[in-house]
CSV table of C-alpha atoms in Angstrom, one decimal:
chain,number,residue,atom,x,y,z
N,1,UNK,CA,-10.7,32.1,52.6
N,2,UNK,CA,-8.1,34.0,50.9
N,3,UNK,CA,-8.7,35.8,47.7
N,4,UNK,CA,-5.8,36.8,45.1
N,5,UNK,CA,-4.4,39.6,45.0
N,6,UNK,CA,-6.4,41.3,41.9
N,7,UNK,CA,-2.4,43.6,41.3
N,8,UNK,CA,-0.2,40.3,41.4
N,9,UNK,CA,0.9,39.3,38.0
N,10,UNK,CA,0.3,36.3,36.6
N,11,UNK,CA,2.1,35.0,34.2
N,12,UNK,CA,1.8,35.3,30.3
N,13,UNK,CA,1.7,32.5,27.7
N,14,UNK,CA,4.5,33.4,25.8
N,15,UNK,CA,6.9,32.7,29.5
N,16,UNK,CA,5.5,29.1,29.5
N,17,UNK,CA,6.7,28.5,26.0
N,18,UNK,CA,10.1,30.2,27.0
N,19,UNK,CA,10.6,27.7,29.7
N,20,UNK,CA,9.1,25.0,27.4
N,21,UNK,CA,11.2,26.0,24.4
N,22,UNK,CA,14.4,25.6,26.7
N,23,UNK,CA,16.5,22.0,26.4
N,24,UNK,CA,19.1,20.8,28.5
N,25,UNK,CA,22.4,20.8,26.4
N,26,UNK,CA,24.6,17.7,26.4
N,27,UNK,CA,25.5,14.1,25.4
N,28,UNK,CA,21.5,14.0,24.4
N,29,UNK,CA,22.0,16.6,21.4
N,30,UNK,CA,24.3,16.4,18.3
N,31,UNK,CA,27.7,18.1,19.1
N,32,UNK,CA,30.8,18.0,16.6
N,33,UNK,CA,32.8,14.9,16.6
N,34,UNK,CA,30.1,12.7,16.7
N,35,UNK,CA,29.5,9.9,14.3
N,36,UNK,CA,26.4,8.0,13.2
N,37,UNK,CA,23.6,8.6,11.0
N,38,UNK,CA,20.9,11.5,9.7
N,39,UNK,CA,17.7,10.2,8.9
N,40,UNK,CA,14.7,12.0,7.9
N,41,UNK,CA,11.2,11.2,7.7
N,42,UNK,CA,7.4,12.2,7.7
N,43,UNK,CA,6.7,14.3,10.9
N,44,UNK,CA,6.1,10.8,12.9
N,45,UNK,CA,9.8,11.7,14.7
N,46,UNK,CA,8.9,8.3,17.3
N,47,UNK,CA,8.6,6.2,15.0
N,48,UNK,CA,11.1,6.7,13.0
N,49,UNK,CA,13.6,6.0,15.5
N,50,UNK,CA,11.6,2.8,16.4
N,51,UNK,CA,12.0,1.8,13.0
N,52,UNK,CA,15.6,2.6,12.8
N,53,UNK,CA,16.6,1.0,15.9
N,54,UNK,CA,14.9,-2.6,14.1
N,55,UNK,CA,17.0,-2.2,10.7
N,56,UNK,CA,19.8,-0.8,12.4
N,57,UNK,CA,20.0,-3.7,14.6
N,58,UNK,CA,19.1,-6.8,12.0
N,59,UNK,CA,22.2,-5.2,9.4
N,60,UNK,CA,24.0,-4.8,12.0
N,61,UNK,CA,24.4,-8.2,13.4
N,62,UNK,CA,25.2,-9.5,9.6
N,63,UNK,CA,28.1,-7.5,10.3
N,64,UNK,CA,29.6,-7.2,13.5
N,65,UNK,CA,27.3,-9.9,15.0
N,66,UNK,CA,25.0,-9.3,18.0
N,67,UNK,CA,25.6,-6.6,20.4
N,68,UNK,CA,27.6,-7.8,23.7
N,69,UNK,CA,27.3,-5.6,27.0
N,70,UNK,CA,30.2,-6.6,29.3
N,71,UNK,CA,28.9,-8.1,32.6
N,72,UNK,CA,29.7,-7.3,36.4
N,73,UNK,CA,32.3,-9.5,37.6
N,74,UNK,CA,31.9,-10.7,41.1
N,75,UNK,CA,35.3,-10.3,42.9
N,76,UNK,CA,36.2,-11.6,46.2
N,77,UNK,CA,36.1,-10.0,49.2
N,78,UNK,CA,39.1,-7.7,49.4
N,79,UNK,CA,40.7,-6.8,52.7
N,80,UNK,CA,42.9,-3.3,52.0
N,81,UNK,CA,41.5,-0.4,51.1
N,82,UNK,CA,43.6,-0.1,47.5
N,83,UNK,CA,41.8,-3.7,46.2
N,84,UNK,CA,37.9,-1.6,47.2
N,85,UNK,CA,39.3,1.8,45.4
N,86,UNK,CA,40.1,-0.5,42.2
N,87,UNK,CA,37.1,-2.7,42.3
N,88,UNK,CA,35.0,0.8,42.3
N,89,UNK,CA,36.7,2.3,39.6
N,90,UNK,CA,36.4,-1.0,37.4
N,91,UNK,CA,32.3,-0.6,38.6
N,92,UNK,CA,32.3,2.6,37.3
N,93,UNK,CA,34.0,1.8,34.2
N,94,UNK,CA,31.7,-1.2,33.3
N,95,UNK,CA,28.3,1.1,33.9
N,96,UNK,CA,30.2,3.4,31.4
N,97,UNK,CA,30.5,0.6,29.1
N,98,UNK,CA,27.0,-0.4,29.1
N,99,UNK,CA,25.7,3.0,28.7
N,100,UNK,CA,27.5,2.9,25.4
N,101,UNK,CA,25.3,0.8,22.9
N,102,UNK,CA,26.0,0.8,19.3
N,103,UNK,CA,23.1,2.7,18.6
N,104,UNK,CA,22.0,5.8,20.4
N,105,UNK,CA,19.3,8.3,19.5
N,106,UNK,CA,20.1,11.9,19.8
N,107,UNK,CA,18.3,15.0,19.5
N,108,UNK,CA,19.4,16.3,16.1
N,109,UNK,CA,18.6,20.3,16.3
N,110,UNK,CA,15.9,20.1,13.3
N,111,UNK,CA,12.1,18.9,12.5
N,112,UNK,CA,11.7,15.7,11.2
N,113,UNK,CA,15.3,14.8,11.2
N,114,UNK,CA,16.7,12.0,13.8
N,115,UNK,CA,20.4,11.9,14.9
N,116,UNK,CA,21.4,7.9,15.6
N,117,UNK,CA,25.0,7.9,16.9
N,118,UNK,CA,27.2,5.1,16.8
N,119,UNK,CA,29.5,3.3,18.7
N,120,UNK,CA,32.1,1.2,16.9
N,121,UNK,CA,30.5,1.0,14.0
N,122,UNK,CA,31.6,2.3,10.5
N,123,UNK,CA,28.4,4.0,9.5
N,124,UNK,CA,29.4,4.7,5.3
N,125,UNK,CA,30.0,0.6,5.2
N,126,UNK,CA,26.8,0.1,6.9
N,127,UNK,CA,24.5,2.2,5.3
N,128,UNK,CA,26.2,1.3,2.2
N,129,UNK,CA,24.6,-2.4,2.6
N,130,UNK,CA,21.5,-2.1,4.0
N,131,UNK,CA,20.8,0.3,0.6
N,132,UNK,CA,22.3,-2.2,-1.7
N,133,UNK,CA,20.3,-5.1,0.1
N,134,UNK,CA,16.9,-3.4,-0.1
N,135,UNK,CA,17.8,-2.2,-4.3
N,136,UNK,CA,18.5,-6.1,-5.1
N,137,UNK,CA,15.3,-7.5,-2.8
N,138,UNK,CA,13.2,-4.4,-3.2
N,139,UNK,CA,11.4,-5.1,-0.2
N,140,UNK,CA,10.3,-2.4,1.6
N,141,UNK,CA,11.4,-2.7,5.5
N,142,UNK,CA,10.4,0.6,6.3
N,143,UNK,CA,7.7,3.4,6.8
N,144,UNK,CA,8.4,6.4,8.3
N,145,UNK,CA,12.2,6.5,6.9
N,146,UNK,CA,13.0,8.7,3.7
N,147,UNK,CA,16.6,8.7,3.6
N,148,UNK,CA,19.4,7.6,5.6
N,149,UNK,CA,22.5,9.3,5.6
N,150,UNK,CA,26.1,8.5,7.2
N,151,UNK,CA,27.8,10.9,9.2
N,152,UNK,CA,31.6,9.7,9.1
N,153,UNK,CA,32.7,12.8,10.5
N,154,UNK,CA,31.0,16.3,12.1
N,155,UNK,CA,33.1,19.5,13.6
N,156,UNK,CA,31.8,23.4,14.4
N,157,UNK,CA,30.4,25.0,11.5
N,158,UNK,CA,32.6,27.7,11.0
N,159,UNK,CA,34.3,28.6,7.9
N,160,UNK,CA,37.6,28.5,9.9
N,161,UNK,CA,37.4,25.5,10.6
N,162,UNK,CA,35.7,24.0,8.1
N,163,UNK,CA,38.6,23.7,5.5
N,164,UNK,CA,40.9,22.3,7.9
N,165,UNK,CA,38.9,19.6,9.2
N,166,UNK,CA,38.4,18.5,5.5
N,167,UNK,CA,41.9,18.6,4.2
N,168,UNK,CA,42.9,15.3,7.0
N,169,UNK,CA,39.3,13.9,6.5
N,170,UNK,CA,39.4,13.4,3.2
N,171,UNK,CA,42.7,11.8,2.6
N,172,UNK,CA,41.7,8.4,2.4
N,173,UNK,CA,39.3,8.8,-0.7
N,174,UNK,CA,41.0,11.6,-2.5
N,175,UNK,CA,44.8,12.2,-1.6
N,176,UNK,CA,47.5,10.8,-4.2
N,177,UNK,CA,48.3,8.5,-5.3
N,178,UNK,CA,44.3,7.9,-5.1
N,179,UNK,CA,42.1,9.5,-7.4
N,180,UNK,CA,38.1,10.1,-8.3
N,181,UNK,CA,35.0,11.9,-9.3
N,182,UNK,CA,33.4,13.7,-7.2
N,183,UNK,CA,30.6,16.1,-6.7
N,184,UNK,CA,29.4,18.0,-3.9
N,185,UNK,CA,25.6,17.7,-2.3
N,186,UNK,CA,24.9,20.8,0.7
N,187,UNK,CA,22.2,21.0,2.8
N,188,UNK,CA,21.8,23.4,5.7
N,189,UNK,CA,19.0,23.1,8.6
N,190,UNK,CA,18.6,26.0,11.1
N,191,UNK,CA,21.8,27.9,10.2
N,192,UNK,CA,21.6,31.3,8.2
N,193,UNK,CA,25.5,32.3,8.7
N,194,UNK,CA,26.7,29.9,6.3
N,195,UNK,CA,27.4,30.3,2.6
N,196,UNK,CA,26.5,27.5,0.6
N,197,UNK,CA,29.0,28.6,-2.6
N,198,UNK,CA,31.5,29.2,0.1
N,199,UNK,CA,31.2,25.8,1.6
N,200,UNK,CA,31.2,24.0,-2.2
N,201,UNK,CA,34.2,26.3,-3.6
N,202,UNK,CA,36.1,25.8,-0.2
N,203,UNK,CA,35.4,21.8,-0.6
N,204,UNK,CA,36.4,21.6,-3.7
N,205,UNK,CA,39.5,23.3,-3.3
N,206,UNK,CA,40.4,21.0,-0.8
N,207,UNK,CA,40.1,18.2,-3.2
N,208,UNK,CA,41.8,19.7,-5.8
N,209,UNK,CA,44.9,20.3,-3.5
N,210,UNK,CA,44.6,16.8,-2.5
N,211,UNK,CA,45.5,15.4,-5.5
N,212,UNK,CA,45.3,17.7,-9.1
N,213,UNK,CA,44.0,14.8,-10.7
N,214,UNK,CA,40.7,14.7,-9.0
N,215,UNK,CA,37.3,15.5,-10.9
N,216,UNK,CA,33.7,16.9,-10.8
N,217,UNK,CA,31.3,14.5,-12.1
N,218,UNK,CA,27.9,15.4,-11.9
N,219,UNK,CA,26.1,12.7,-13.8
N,220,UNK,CA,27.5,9.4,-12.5
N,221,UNK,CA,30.8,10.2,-10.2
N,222,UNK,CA,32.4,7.3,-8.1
N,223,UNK,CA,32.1,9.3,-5.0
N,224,UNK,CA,29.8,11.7,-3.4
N,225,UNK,CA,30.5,14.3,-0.4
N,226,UNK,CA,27.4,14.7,1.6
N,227,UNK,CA,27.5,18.0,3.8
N,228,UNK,CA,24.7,18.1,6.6
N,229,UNK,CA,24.8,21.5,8.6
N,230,UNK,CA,22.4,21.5,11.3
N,231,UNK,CA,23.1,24.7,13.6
N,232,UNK,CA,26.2,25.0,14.9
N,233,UNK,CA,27.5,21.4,13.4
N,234,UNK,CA,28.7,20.4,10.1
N,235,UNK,CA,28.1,16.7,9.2
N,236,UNK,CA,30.2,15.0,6.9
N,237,UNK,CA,30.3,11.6,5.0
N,238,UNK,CA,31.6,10.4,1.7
N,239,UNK,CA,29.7,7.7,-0.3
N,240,UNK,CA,29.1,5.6,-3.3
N,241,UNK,CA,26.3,4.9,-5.5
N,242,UNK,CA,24.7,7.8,-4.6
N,243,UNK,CA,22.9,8.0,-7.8
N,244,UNK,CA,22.4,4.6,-7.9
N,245,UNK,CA,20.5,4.2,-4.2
N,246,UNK,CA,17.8,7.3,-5.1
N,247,UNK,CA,20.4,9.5,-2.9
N,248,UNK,CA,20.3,7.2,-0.4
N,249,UNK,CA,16.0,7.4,-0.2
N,250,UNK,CA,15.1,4.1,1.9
N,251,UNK,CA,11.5,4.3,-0.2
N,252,UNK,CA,12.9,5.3,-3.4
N,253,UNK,CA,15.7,2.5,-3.7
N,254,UNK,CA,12.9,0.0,-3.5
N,255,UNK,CA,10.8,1.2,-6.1
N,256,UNK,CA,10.7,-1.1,-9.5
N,257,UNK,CA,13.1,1.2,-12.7
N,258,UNK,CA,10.8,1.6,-16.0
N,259,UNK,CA,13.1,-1.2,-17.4
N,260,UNK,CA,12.5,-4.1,-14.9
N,261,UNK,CA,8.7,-2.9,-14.9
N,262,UNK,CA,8.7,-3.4,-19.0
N,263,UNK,CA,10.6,-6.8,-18.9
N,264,UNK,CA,8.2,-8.1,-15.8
N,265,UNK,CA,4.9,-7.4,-17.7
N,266,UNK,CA,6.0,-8.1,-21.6
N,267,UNK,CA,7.6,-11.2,-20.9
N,268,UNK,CA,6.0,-14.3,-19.7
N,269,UNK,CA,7.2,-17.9,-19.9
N,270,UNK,CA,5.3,-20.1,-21.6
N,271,UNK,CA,2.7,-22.5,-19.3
N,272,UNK,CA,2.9,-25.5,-19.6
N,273,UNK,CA,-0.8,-26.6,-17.6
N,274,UNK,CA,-2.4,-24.7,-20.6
N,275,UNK,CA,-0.1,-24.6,-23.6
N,276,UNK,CA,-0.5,-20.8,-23.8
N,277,UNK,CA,2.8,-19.6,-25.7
N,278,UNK,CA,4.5,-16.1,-24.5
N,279,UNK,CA,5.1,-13.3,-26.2
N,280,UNK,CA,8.3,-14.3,-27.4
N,281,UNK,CA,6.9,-17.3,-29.3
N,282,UNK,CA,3.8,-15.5,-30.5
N,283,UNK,CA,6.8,-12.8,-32.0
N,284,UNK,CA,8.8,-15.7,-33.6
N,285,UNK,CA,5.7,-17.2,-34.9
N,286,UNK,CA,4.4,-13.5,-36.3
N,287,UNK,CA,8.2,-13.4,-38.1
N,288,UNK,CA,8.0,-16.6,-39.1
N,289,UNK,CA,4.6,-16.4,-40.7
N,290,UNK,CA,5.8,-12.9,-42.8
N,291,UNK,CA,9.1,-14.5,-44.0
N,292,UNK,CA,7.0,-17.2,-45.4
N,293,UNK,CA,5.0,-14.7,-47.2
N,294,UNK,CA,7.5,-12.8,-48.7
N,295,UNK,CA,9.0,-16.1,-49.7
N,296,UNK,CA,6.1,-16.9,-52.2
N,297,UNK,CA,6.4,-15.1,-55.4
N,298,UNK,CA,3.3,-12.7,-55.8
N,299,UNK,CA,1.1,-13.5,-58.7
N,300,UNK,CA,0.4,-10.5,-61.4
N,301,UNK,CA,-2.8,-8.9,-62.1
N,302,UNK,CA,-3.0,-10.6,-65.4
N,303,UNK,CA,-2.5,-14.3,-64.0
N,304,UNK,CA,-4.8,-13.6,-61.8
N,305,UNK,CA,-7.4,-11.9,-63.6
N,306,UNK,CA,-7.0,-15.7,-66.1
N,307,UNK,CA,-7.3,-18.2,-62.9
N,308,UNK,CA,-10.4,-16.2,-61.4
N,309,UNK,CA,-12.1,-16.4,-65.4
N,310,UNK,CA,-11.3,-20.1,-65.7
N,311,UNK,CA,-12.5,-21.1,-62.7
N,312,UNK,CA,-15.9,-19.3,-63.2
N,313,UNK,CA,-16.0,-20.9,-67.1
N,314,UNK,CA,-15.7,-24.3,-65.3
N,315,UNK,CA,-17.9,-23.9,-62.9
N,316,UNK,CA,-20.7,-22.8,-65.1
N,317,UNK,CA,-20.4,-26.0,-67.5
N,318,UNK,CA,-20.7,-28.1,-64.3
N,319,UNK,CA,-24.0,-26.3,-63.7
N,320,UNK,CA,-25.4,-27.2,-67.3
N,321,UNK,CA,-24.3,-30.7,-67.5
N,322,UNK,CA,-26.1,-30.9,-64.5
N,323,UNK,CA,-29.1,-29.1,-65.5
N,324,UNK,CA,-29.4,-31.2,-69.2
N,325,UNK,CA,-29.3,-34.4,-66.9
N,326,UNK,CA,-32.2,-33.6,-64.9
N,327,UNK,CA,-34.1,-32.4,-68.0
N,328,UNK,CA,-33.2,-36.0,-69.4
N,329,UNK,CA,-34.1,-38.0,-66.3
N,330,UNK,CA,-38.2,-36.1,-66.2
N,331,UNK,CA,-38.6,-36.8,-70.3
């Protein structure tokens, strides 16, 4: 047998993490350009995406219908070498095709947060109704999801370019003759070369230029400009309701308002298996009952005093006219 060489080095720890620590960069990470949606949850990364695929998929289909993957096509046998070149290259294109599904998770960069990129689909207008649906039903769908933001647009963040991706971004919503409220809502994951003043004062500069007209509105505005920077990417997507949907918080939006809790336990129909009355009619009836009191005329003290002093005069004449008859009745 062979013993080791007590001199040879072995390796340390802290190289196994190095090698562990190290990803392959690609089409499997978040890269600018991309579109599709953030979603965060509670350290159960799995599934979260196994969740999102299921609510993804069921909105989805309301509205673009079910996912169609285009099919091999069996040609006929082709004779010249021209008709095989084309039939591989329309191989090759339909594998292409089927690789890209609607719905694609990604490795986002940061903990806890899962990058879904999309494929022909608008992600604002989806998002946008799969929060208004769960606000009206207030059922819950989901666990692991806190919020679920779109990503309508990403590029490199880099001040540089930052401004001039925005100024042709956000024409649609913000350039004249259209105008709007606005604020601004900034988060940054993993990146410490970015200013967050910079980013909002550079933003909102952009919007101003856009059209002069356009406002901040921090308590109820009609749009909101979500920025997700995540590294070396800057996420962008413009929304509505945000104030409305819990800022887009899946388990938030489905929670019961103060109001609706209030009206569901105060007000209850009345049953008709056991005639109890609700407490609507016991109000009325409570109402009812003081406006006929105050409609009586209250008595003085000295009227009463005189009805309470007759009455106990009569009563004690009853009491001897009975007691002289029984005296008369033993004689």
């Amino acid at each position: 047998m062979t013993t080791a060489d007590p001199k040879a080095k072995r390796k340390t720890k802290s190289s196994y993490l190095r090698h562990a620590a190290k990803k392959p960069r690609g089409h499997r990470e978040l890269d600018a350009g991309m579109q599709g949606l953030l979603i965060t949850c509670n350290m159960n990364e799995r599934k979260c995406t196994a969740e999102a695929y299921s609510l993804l998929n069921e909105y989805a289909d309301q509205l673009y219908g079910p996912e169609k993957f285009v099919e091999e096509s069996n040609s006929e046998n082709e004779d010249d070498v021209e008709a095989a070149l084309k039939k591989e290259v329309k191989q090759i294109n339909v594998s292409t095709q089927k690789q890209l599904c609607r719905f694609q998770a990604l490795d986002s960069g940061a903990n806890n947060v899962v990058f879904i990129k999309t494929h022909n689909i608008e992600p604002d207008k989806l998002v946008h109704h799969i929060l208004k649906d769960l606000h009206t039903t207030k059922k819950k769908k989901t666990r692991a999801i806190l919020r679920m933001l779109p990503v309508s647009g990403s590029c490199k963040a880099f001040m540089e370019e930052i401004p001039k991706y925005f100024e042709t971004f956000l024409e649609p919503w913000f350039k004249v003759p259209k105008k709007a409220t606005f604020q601004i809502v900034y988060k940054a994951r993993n990146n410490n070369h970015m200013s967050r003043d910079d980013v909002i004062k550079a933003l909102a500069g952009v919007v101003v230029n856009l059209n002069a007209e356009n406002k901040v509105d921090l308590r109820n505005p009609e749009y909101t400009i979500i920025v997700e920077i995540i590294k070396g990417v800057c996420c962008v997507s413009v929304v509505r309701d945000y104030i409305l949907f819990r800022k887009y918080n899946l388990q938030e939006v489905t929670k019961m308002d103060n109001e609706e809790k209030l009206k569901k336990n105060t007000c209850f129909p009345p049953s008709k298996i056991d005639g109890s009355i609700g407490s609507e009619e016991r109000l009325e009836e409570k109402d009812s009952t003081k406006k006929a009191e105050q409609a009586e005329p209250p008595a003085t003290g000295a009227q009463d005093a005189f009805q309470t002093q007759e009455s106990t005069e009569q009563g004690a004449e009853k009491e001897t006219n009975v007691y002289r008859e029984s005296k008369q009745s033993e004689s």
